[in-house]
Amino acid sequence: MPTLNGKGQASVLSNSQIDKLISIARSPYKQIFAVAAFTGCRISEAIQMTADRLDLELGQILFTETKNKVDRIVPLHPELVDILTKGNLPRSGWLFPSPKTSSHITRQVVSEELKLIAADLGYVGVSTHSFRRSLATNLYEKGIDLKSIASITGHQSLDKLSIYIDVSPQKQKTAILNLR
């Protein structure tokens, strides 16, 4: 569902919408989208990932190329481990290498692929940032506290994190009904 705040924020997707999107994406986009969806990382953090920062046996990923320059370790969901294991990813170097250069795949190429898939599925307002906003919102709606969500997404302040969370009309209604 697109946001209604007029701030141009990326749409928040439900878990089933994310699953559908990932299921029809081809490699390496499937794995990139899954990393972003299951860890709440920025797409730039996902595409700059090197193989030595991913530990499927321990079930964790280390983000070092972050916007705020603070490293963070995020546990891996079993579904993400499965997607990454089946993805035949490189064991060294870039996890998502560019087919044209010696660097990693570009954010623009990933964004274009996402737009094509989202359009095919009829999803409106979807961007690479939708994965980050969706993780924050979906965890919040499941009752996960903001501090835990911030530790996953790497937000330094709860104020910044709260911008990412989309409050549904149902959540608003529940809040009002719990008033008394």
mmCIF file of C-alpha atoms in Angstrom:
data_model
loop_
_atom_site.group_PDB
_atom_site.id
_atom_site.type_symbol
_atom_site.label_atom_id
_atom_site.label_comp_id
_atom_site.label_asym_id
_atom_site.label_seq_id
_atom_site.Cartn_x
_atom_site.Cartn_y
_atom_site.Cartn_z
ATOM 1 C CA MET A 1 0.000 0.000 0.000
ATOM 2 C CA PRO A 2 1.445 3.419 -0.887
ATOM 3 C CA THR A 3 2.040 5.885 1.887
ATOM 4 C CA LEU A 4 -0.317 8.814 2.195
ATOM 5 C CA ASN A 5 1.972 11.295 3.906
ATOM 6 C CA GLY A 6 3.012 13.101 0.741
ATOM 7 C CA LYS A 7 6.677 13.013 1.748
ATOM 8 C CA GLY A 8 7.631 10.752 -1.115
ATOM 9 C CA GLN A 9 8.585 7.898 1.180
ATOM 10 C CA ALA A 10 8.869 4.444 -0.281
ATOM 11 C CA SER A 11 5.864 2.189 0.110
ATOM 12 C CA VAL A 12 5.736 -0.320 2.919
ATOM 13 C CA LEU A 13 5.156 -3.881 1.715
ATOM 14 C CA SER A 14 3.591 -6.746 3.618
ATOM 15 C CA ASN A 15 5.619 -9.903 4.188
ATOM 16 C CA SER A 16 3.549 -11.704 1.549
ATOM 17 C CA GLN A 17 4.226 -8.955 -1.004
ATOM 18 C CA ILE A 18 7.953 -9.138 -0.249
ATOM 19 C CA ASP A 19 7.884 -12.939 -0.548
ATOM 20 C CA LYS A 20 6.156 -12.677 -3.932
ATOM 21 C CA LEU A 21 8.666 -10.109 -5.169
ATOM 22 C CA ILE A 22 11.656 -12.180 -4.051
ATOM 23 C CA SER A 23 10.179 -15.385 -5.480
ATOM 24 C CA ILE A 24 10.000 -14.012 -9.025
ATOM 25 C CA ALA A 25 13.304 -12.104 -8.988
ATOM 26 C CA ARG A 26 16.247 -13.691 -10.770
ATOM 27 C CA SER A 27 19.738 -14.008 -9.328
ATOM 28 C CA PRO A 28 21.503 -11.962 -8.073
ATOM 29 C CA TYR A 29 18.532 -9.638 -7.501
ATOM 30 C CA LYS A 30 16.669 -12.318 -5.547
ATOM 31 C CA GLN A 31 19.523 -12.525 -3.049
ATOM 32 C CA ILE A 32 20.030 -8.738 -2.892
ATOM 33 C CA PHE A 33 16.325 -8.122 -2.264
ATOM 34 C CA ALA A 34 16.291 -10.879 0.361
ATOM 35 C CA VAL A 35 19.292 -9.432 2.213
ATOM 36 C CA ALA A 36 17.622 -6.005 2.268
ATOM 37 C CA ALA A 37 14.210 -7.390 3.248
ATOM 38 C CA PHE A 38 15.442 -9.693 6.025
ATOM 39 C CA THR A 39 18.056 -7.357 7.531
ATOM 40 C CA GLY A 40 16.633 -3.881 6.920
ATOM 41 C CA CYS A 41 19.921 -2.754 5.417
ATOM 42 C CA ARG A 42 20.214 -0.091 2.778
ATOM 43 C CA ILE A 43 20.646 -1.414 -0.759
ATOM 44 C CA SER A 44 24.081 0.213 -0.852
ATOM 45 C CA GLU A 45 25.051 -1.850 2.210
ATOM 46 C CA ALA A 46 23.815 -5.047 0.564
ATOM 47 C CA ILE A 47 25.575 -4.561 -2.767
ATOM 48 C CA GLN A 48 28.873 -3.553 -1.116
ATOM 49 C CA MET A 49 28.906 -6.762 0.910
ATOM 50 C CA THR A 50 31.936 -8.994 0.572
ATOM 51 C CA ALA A 51 31.837 -12.741 1.072
ATOM 52 C CA ASP A 52 33.974 -12.606 4.225
ATOM 53 C CA ARG A 53 31.244 -10.611 6.013
ATOM 54 C CA LEU A 54 28.603 -13.286 5.548
ATOM 55 C CA ASP A 55 28.641 -16.321 7.838
ATOM 56 C CA LEU A 56 25.870 -18.737 6.945
ATOM 57 C CA GLU A 57 27.021 -21.283 9.530
ATOM 58 C CA LEU A 58 26.851 -18.796 12.410
ATOM 59 C CA GLY A 59 23.804 -17.189 10.809
ATOM 60 C CA GLN A 60 25.003 -13.607 10.811
ATOM 61 C CA ILE A 61 26.043 -10.797 8.528
ATOM 62 C CA LEU A 62 28.426 -7.947 9.280
ATOM 63 C CA PHE A 63 27.653 -4.546 7.808
ATOM 64 C CA THR A 64 30.694 -2.283 7.657
ATOM 65 C CA GLU A 65 30.030 0.117 4.769
ATOM 66 C CA THR A 66 27.231 1.918 6.591
ATOM 67 C CA LYS A 67 25.926 5.449 6.210
ATOM 68 C CA ASN A 68 26.678 6.327 9.836
ATOM 69 C CA LYS A 69 30.094 4.575 9.795
ATOM 70 C CA VAL A 70 29.101 2.221 12.637
ATOM 71 C CA ASP A 71 29.556 -1.515 12.051
ATOM 72 C CA ARG A 72 26.723 -3.828 13.014
ATOM 73 C CA ILE A 73 26.123 -7.566 13.090
ATOM 74 C CA VAL A 74 22.641 -8.749 12.184
ATOM 75 C CA PRO A 75 21.399 -12.313 12.757
ATOM 76 C CA LEU A 76 20.115 -14.102 9.666
ATOM 77 C CA HIS A 77 16.563 -15.389 9.408
ATOM 78 C CA PRO A 78 16.447 -19.073 8.353
ATOM 79 C CA GLU A 79 14.602 -18.140 5.135
ATOM 80 C CA LEU A 80 17.405 -15.743 4.222
ATOM 81 C CA VAL A 81 20.028 -18.424 4.912
ATOM 82 C CA ASP A 82 18.123 -20.742 2.554
ATOM 83 C CA ILE A 83 17.897 -18.124 -0.222
ATOM 84 C CA LEU A 84 21.586 -17.250 0.088
ATOM 85 C CA THR A 85 22.677 -20.892 0.221
ATOM 86 C CA LYS A 86 20.741 -21.689 -2.957
ATOM 87 C CA GLY A 87 22.134 -18.557 -4.647
ATOM 88 C CA ASN A 88 25.602 -20.006 -5.278
ATOM 89 C CA LEU A 89 27.243 -16.779 -4.154
ATOM 90 C CA PRO A 90 30.978 -16.139 -4.498
ATOM 91 C CA ARG A 91 33.130 -17.390 -1.603
ATOM 92 C CA SER A 92 35.509 -14.436 -1.874
ATOM 93 C CA GLY A 93 35.398 -10.872 -3.100
ATOM 94 C CA TRP A 94 32.149 -9.066 -3.780
ATOM 95 C CA LEU A 95 29.044 -11.024 -2.842
ATOM 96 C CA PHE A 96 27.228 -9.359 -5.753
ATOM 97 C CA PRO A 97 29.887 -8.621 -8.393
ATOM 98 C CA SER A 98 29.172 -6.513 -11.436
ATOM 99 C CA PRO A 99 29.135 -8.504 -14.673
ATOM 100 C CA LYS A 100 30.761 -5.525 -16.427
ATOM 101 C CA THR A 101 33.421 -4.227 -14.032
ATOM 102 C CA SER A 102 35.687 -5.440 -11.250
ATOM 103 C CA SER A 103 33.419 -3.749 -8.692
ATOM 104 C CA HIS A 104 30.066 -4.704 -7.216
ATOM 105 C CA ILE A 105 26.714 -4.461 -8.980
ATOM 106 C CA THR A 106 25.362 -0.902 -8.989
ATOM 107 C CA ARG A 107 22.484 0.529 -7.001
ATOM 108 C CA GLN A 108 20.948 1.879 -10.217
ATOM 109 C CA VAL A 109 20.834 -1.547 -11.871
ATOM 110 C CA VAL A 110 19.243 -3.060 -8.752
ATOM 111 C CA SER A 111 16.724 -0.219 -8.561
ATOM 112 C CA GLU A 112 15.714 -0.649 -12.211
ATOM 113 C CA GLU A 113 15.184 -4.395 -11.746
ATOM 114 C CA LEU A 114 13.058 -3.753 -8.655
ATOM 115 C CA LYS A 115 10.920 -1.184 -10.505
ATOM 116 C CA LEU A 116 10.255 -3.663 -13.325
ATOM 117 C CA ILE A 117 9.225 -6.444 -10.951
ATOM 118 C CA ALA A 118 7.112 -4.119 -8.777
ATOM 119 C CA ALA A 119 5.305 -2.805 -11.872
ATOM 120 C CA ASP A 120 4.615 -6.374 -13.049
ATOM 121 C CA LEU A 121 3.112 -7.145 -9.651
ATOM 122 C CA GLY A 122 1.097 -3.910 -9.563
ATOM 123 C CA TYR A 123 2.958 -2.533 -6.524
ATOM 124 C CA VAL A 124 2.918 1.272 -6.382
ATOM 125 C CA GLY A 125 5.560 3.513 -4.821
ATOM 126 C CA VAL A 126 8.099 0.740 -4.354
ATOM 127 C CA SER A 127 11.798 1.567 -4.238
ATOM 128 C CA THR A 128 14.862 -0.123 -2.810
ATOM 129 C CA HIS A 129 14.136 1.719 0.435
ATOM 130 C CA SER A 130 10.796 -0.123 0.693
ATOM 131 C CA PHE A 131 12.625 -3.135 2.118
ATOM 132 C CA ARG A 132 14.064 -1.058 4.979
ATOM 133 C CA ARG A 133 10.767 0.669 5.766
ATOM 134 C CA SER A 134 8.884 -2.625 5.502
ATOM 135 C CA LEU A 135 11.174 -4.426 7.935
ATOM 136 C CA ALA A 136 10.850 -1.620 10.496
ATOM 137 C CA THR A 137 7.082 -1.386 10.116
ATOM 138 C CA ASN A 138 6.448 -5.143 10.055
ATOM 139 C CA LEU A 139 8.570 -5.728 13.169
ATOM 140 C CA TYR A 140 6.893 -2.830 14.969
ATOM 141 C CA GLU A 141 3.444 -4.208 14.108
ATOM 142 C CA LYS A 142 4.511 -7.553 15.616
ATOM 143 C CA GLY A 143 5.243 -5.787 18.910
ATOM 144 C CA ILE A 144 9.049 -5.639 18.634
ATOM 145 C CA ASP A 145 10.388 -2.682 20.622
ATOM 146 C CA LEU A 146 11.943 0.255 18.790
ATOM 147 C CA LYS A 147 15.369 -0.186 20.389
ATOM 148 C CA SER A 148 15.618 -3.747 19.028
ATOM 149 C CA ILE A 149 14.517 -2.594 15.576
ATOM 150 C CA ALA A 150 17.101 0.229 15.666
ATOM 151 C CA SER A 151 19.840 -2.261 16.543
ATOM 152 C CA ILE A 152 18.960 -4.233 13.398
ATOM 153 C CA THR A 153 18.601 -1.277 11.030
ATOM 154 C CA GLY A 154 21.524 0.654 12.487
ATOM 155 C CA HIS A 155 19.556 3.769 13.333
ATOM 156 C CA GLN A 156 21.371 5.855 15.937
ATOM 157 C CA SER A 157 18.227 7.536 17.218
ATOM 158 C CA LEU A 158 14.685 6.349 17.780
ATOM 159 C CA ASP A 159 13.468 9.637 16.287
ATOM 160 C CA LYS A 160 15.082 8.768 12.947
ATOM 161 C CA LEU A 161 13.761 5.221 13.112
ATOM 162 C CA SER A 162 10.201 6.404 13.793
ATOM 163 C CA ILE A 163 10.189 8.136 10.400
ATOM 164 C CA TYR A 164 10.489 4.701 8.778
ATOM 165 C CA ILE A 165 7.536 3.170 10.566
ATOM 166 C CA ASP A 166 4.187 3.348 8.833
ATOM 167 C CA VAL A 167 1.244 3.170 11.244
ATOM 168 C CA SER A 168 -1.733 1.451 9.665
ATOM 169 C CA PRO A 169 -5.311 2.670 10.143
ATOM 170 C CA GLN A 170 -5.998 -0.601 12.005
ATOM 171 C CA LYS A 171 -3.122 0.107 14.410
ATOM 172 C CA GLN A 172 -4.519 3.609 14.989
ATOM 173 C CA LYS A 173 -7.973 2.184 15.655
ATOM 174 C CA THR A 174 -6.572 -0.402 18.082
ATOM 175 C CA ALA A 175 -4.685 2.350 19.913
ATOM 176 C CA ILE A 176 -7.835 4.447 20.301
ATOM 177 C CA LEU A 177 -9.912 1.460 21.425
ATOM 178 C CA ASN A 178 -7.288 0.684 24.096
ATOM 179 C CA LEU A 179 -7.601 4.182 25.488
ATOM 180 C CA ARG A 180 -10.239 3.054 28.004
#
